[in-house]
Amino acid sequence: MKTDVVIIGGGPAGASAALFLEREGVSSIIVEQQSFPRYHVGESMTGEAGKVIRELGLEAEMMARGYPVKKGVKVYGPKGHSSWWVPVTSRNEAWGLYDSTTWQVRRSDFDEMLLNHAVAKGATLLPGKATRPLLNDDGSIRGVEVRLAGGSYQTIETEVILDCSGQATFLANAGVTGPKYLGNYDKQIAIFSQVKGAIRDNGGSRLEDKDNTLIFYQKKFHWAWFIPLDDDVVSVGVVSPSAYFQEKGESTKEFLMRELHELNDELTRRLPTIDLVEEVHVIPNYSYQVKGFCGKGYICIGDAHRFIDPIFSFGLTVAMREAQLAAPEIKAYLDGANRDADNPFAEHQLRCEQGADVLEDMIDLFWEQPLAFALFVHQRYTEEMTDAFAGRIFEHQPSKAIMAFRKMLKREGERLYEDEDLYSVPIGSRYHPERAPLWQANSEIQTTESWLGPR
Ligand SMILES: Cc1cc2nc3c(=O)[nH]c(=O)nc-3n(C[C@H](O)[C@H](O)[C@H](O)COP(=O)(O)OP(=O)(O)OC[C@H]3O[C@@H](n4cnc5c(N)ncnc54)[C@H](O)[C@@H]3O)c2cc1C
């Protein structure tokens, strides 16, 4: 089998990459190991994610499926008595700011819809697991080996691999990219499910809309989310340091139930009973970044190269926007551009890295100095902050707000990206230098079971 582009993973990164490639006239094969619909965490979209959906012509489909329309995010302080709010916004072509909306999505349904759409537009779906990349002597991509759903193996020759394998980080694990480092939030754990019967806002204004995302801050690195998925069901999750979870000695379900009840008074009020309608899921150690994630014939997109922290719901945005940005670069490469370059996608890599660093600096300041952060959001840099919250990280950045954050975090601006090894932020688990900086090389991501042990 031979093709121009193989996409590993049919999640939001992979499906949107296929859709944007089809617009460039490039067909692709998507290799996906799971059969959809399948459960996935990550249901709240930013304004930019909504914009990508509209650009893909899917707004009517989203409305027809009844996905809740999100108008903003409300963040409650530790006791739940005070809160601050960030509306969903958009920018017009003249960079004028206006109020906008986006969606909350049940991922089993949304991911299947996006993948089916990619196939309807011309992508080929190959059910199976990509087992190893095949390389030429100069390290460039030659193809990929796939274990098909029936158990046999198939080799696909290809010019380009797009690694959209999410936290499985296919190319990083195979040693094709640069090293994979632990991220700053690597010793966190997220435990989550879905509930019925939660008390929502009553929809009197954008701020009080029943379908907004709510975040409940408890203390540093310890918080909960509340994301409406339909008129009745709400996604709820608790994130805390892993050490705190271990100290409690509870099962994941016991931990989730107790935390939802105790973590924040306002959350307690909204969950008078906790009626779980989904099993309890857990993801530990989700924070990492891969260096050198683009190279001769490959680009990693979305979670396949970096995930910081879920607090402000940037995962879908980054996955779909990076896919959008990659498509014209791949088309140019297939047409012969940068064929002799050491890294034909170096500019794309830098752009993605700079965008993610905006998010990382923002998230770090939120955790390190939450009061200063709230002041910036509401008084000093209101517009710039709605840009960051909306996921507008690839244009007009770093904004004055982000530069101010960098100063407060003592990350000086002048030395940024002088050469390709310099990042705006130190890589690795920087607030905990005793931790090994490198992710376990060449191993699969730890499974929930292996990490938790028998319970
Ligand atoms: C606790 C938590 C909460 C989150 N909340 C939000 C949120 O509210 N909003 C938000 O936007 N983001 C959120 N995220 C992030 C979001 O879930 C991800 O960023 C997003 O799913 C990334 O999309 P992706 O396509 O890169 O990867 P995925 O959605 O993980 O898709 C990867 C696909 O690749 C397939 N695959 C993997 N390896 C192979 C292989 N070898 N062969 C074939 N197929 C393969 C997998 O089966 C999978 O379907 C959250 C993340 C966490 C950890």
GROMACS .gro file of N, CA and C in nm, residues 165-217:
model
  159
  165SER      N    1  -0.137   1.059   1.767
  165SER     CA    2  -0.169   0.946   1.854
  165SER      C    3  -0.199   0.988   1.997
  166GLY      N    4  -0.208   1.117   2.024
  166GLY     CA    5  -0.243   1.163   2.158
  166GLY      C    6  -0.136   1.127   2.260
  167GLN      N    7  -0.179   1.094   2.382
  167GLN     CA    8  -0.082   1.068   2.488
  167GLN      C    9   0.002   0.943   2.463
  168ALA      N   10  -0.033   0.864   2.362
  168ALA     CA   11   0.050   0.748   2.328
  168ALA      C   12   0.183   0.791   2.265
  169THR      N   13   0.193   0.913   2.217
  169THR     CA   14   0.315   0.971   2.158
  169THR      C   15   0.394   0.868   2.076
  170PHE      N   16   0.332   0.822   1.970
  170PHE     CA   17   0.386   0.712   1.888
  170PHE      C   18   0.530   0.737   1.841
  171LEU      N   19   0.555   0.851   1.777
  171LEU     CA   20   0.689   0.873   1.721
  171LEU      C   21   0.793   0.901   1.829
  172ALA      N   22   0.752   0.966   1.937
  172ALA     CA   23   0.846   0.991   2.047
  172ALA      C   24   0.887   0.858   2.111
  173ASN      N   25   0.790   0.770   2.132
  173ASN     CA   26   0.822   0.639   2.192
  173ASN      C   27   0.912   0.556   2.102
  174ALA      N   28   0.897   0.575   1.971
  174ALA     CA   29   0.980   0.499   1.877
  174ALA      C   30   1.118   0.561   1.860
  175GLY      N   31   1.143   0.673   1.927
  175GLY     CA   32   1.275   0.737   1.921
  175GLY      C   33   1.299   0.817   1.794
  176VAL      N   34   1.193   0.846   1.719
  176VAL     CA   35   1.209   0.922   1.595
  176VAL      C   36   1.226   1.070   1.623
  177THR      N   37   1.155   1.121   1.721
  177THR     CA   38   1.163   1.263   1.757
  177THR      C   39   1.281   1.285   1.851
  178GLY      N   40   1.293   1.408   1.901
  178GLY     CA   41   1.385   1.434   2.011
  178GLY      C   42   1.329   1.373   2.138
  179PRO      N   43   1.395   1.401   2.252
  179PRO     CA   44   1.351   1.337   2.378
  179PRO      C   45   1.215   1.386   2.425
  180LYS      N   46   1.151   1.301   2.504
  180LYS     CA   47   1.024   1.336   2.567
  180LYS      C   48   1.052   1.368   2.714
  181TYR      N   49   1.016   1.488   2.756
  181TYR     CA   50   1.043   1.533   2.892
  181TYR      C   51   0.917   1.532   2.976
  182LEU      N   52   0.936   1.512   3.104
  182LEU     CA   53   0.825   1.533   3.197
  182LEU      C   54   0.785   1.678   3.192
  183GLY      N   55   0.657   1.705   3.205
  183GLY     CA   56   0.610   1.844   3.211
  183GLY      C   57   0.599   1.890   3.355
  184ASN      N   58   0.567   2.015   3.370
  184ASN     CA   59   0.563   2.074   3.504
  184ASN      C   60   0.457   2.011   3.593
  185TYR      N   61   0.349   1.960   3.531
  185TYR     CA   62   0.237   1.910   3.609
  185TYR      C   63   0.230   1.757   3.605
  186ASP      N   64   0.349   1.695   3.596
  186ASP     CA   65   0.353   1.550   3.574
  186ASP      C   66   0.310   1.470   3.696
  187LYS      N   67   0.318   1.528   3.814
  187LYS     CA   68   0.282   1.449   3.933
  187LYS      C   69   0.141   1.483   3.979
  188GLN      N   70   0.055   1.510   3.884
  188GLN     CA   71  -0.086   1.534   3.911
  188GLN      C   72  -0.168   1.411   3.873
  189ILE      N   73  -0.289   1.405   3.923
  189ILE     CA   74  -0.379   1.297   3.883
  189ILE      C   75  -0.517   1.357   3.858
  190ALA      N   76  -0.585   1.310   3.755
  190ALA     CA   77  -0.722   1.355   3.726
  190ALA      C   78  -0.815   1.234   3.737
  191ILE      N   79  -0.924   1.250   3.812
  191ILE     CA   80  -1.022   1.142   3.831
  191ILE      C   81  -1.159   1.200   3.795
  192PHE      N   82  -1.233   1.131   3.708
  192PHE     CA   83  -1.350   1.199   3.651
  192PHE      C   84  -1.458   1.101   3.608
  193SER      N   85  -1.579   1.157   3.592
  193SER     CA   86  -1.694   1.078   3.550
  193SER      C   87  -1.801   1.174   3.497
  194GLN      N   88  -1.925   1.129   3.495
  194GLN     CA   89  -2.036   1.215   3.455
  194GLN      C   90  -2.150   1.192   3.554
  195VAL      N   91  -2.227   1.299   3.583
  195VAL     CA   92  -2.337   1.288   3.680
  195VAL      C   93  -2.467   1.339   3.619
  196LYS      N   94  -2.577   1.293   3.680
  196LYS     CA   95  -2.709   1.347   3.644
  196LYS      C   96  -2.760   1.431   3.761
  197GLY      N   97  -2.848   1.525   3.733
  197GLY     CA   98  -2.918   1.596   3.838
  197GLY      C   99  -2.840   1.707   3.906
  198ALA      N  100  -2.732   1.756   3.845
  198ALA     CA  101  -2.656   1.867   3.905
  198ALA      C  102  -2.734   1.997   3.889
  199ILE      N  103  -2.712   2.089   3.982
  199ILE     CA  104  -2.781   2.219   3.974
  199ILE      C  105  -2.699   2.313   3.884
  200ARG      N  106  -2.764   2.358   3.777
  200ARG     CA  107  -2.695   2.446   3.680
  200ARG      C  108  -2.743   2.588   3.703
  201ASP      N  109  -2.676   2.687   3.639
  201ASP     CA  110  -2.725   2.824   3.643
  201ASP      C  111  -2.855   2.831   3.565
  202ASN      N  112  -2.925   2.949   3.577
  202ASN     CA  113  -3.060   2.948   3.519
  202ASN      C  114  -3.075   3.022   3.386
  203GLY      N  115  -2.962   3.064   3.329
  203GLY     CA  116  -2.968   3.114   3.193
  203GLY      C  117  -3.019   3.255   3.176
  204GLY      N  118  -3.014   3.339   3.282
  204GLY     CA  119  -3.063   3.476   3.269
  204GLY      C  120  -2.973   3.568   3.188
  205SER      N  121  -2.844   3.538   3.181
  205SER     CA  122  -2.748   3.623   3.109
  205SER      C  123  -2.637   3.532   3.058
  206ARG      N  124  -2.545   3.587   2.979
  206ARG     CA  125  -2.433   3.504   2.931
  206ARG      C  126  -2.358   3.444   3.049
  207LEU      N  127  -2.337   3.530   3.151
  207LEU     CA  128  -2.261   3.486   3.269
  207LEU      C  129  -2.334   3.376   3.345
  208GLU      N  130  -2.466   3.382   3.345
  208GLU     CA  131  -2.545   3.285   3.422
  208GLU      C  132  -2.597   3.171   3.335
  209ASP      N  133  -2.542   3.157   3.215
  209ASP     CA  134  -2.598   3.057   3.124
  209ASP      C  135  -2.580   2.916   3.179
  210LYS      N  136  -2.680   2.831   3.155
  210LYS     CA  137  -2.680   2.696   3.213
  210LYS      C  138  -2.573   2.605   3.153
  211ASP      N  139  -2.520   2.642   3.038
  211ASP     CA  140  -2.427   2.552   2.970
  211ASP      C  141  -2.280   2.593   2.980
  212ASN      N  142  -2.249   2.691   3.064
  212ASN     CA  143  -2.109   2.733   3.078
  212ASN      C  144  -2.025   2.631   3.153
  213THR      N  145  -1.894   2.642   3.135
  213THR     CA  146  -1.800   2.562   3.214
  213THR      C  147  -1.779   2.628   3.350
  214LEU      N  148  -1.778   2.547   3.454
  214LEU     CA  149  -1.746   2.598   3.588
  214LEU      C  150  -1.618   2.530   3.636
  215ILE      N  151  -1.532   2.613   3.699
  215ILE     CA  152  -1.409   2.559   3.758
  215ILE      C  153  -1.411   2.594   3.906
  216PHE      N  154  -1.377   2.498   3.990
  216PHE     CA  155  -1.377   2.519   4.135
  216PHE      C  156  -1.234   2.503   4.185
  217TYR      N  157  -1.178   2.615   4.228
  217TYR     CA  158  -1.041   2.616   4.278
  217TYR      C  159  -1.044   2.578   4.425
   0.00000   0.00000   0.00000
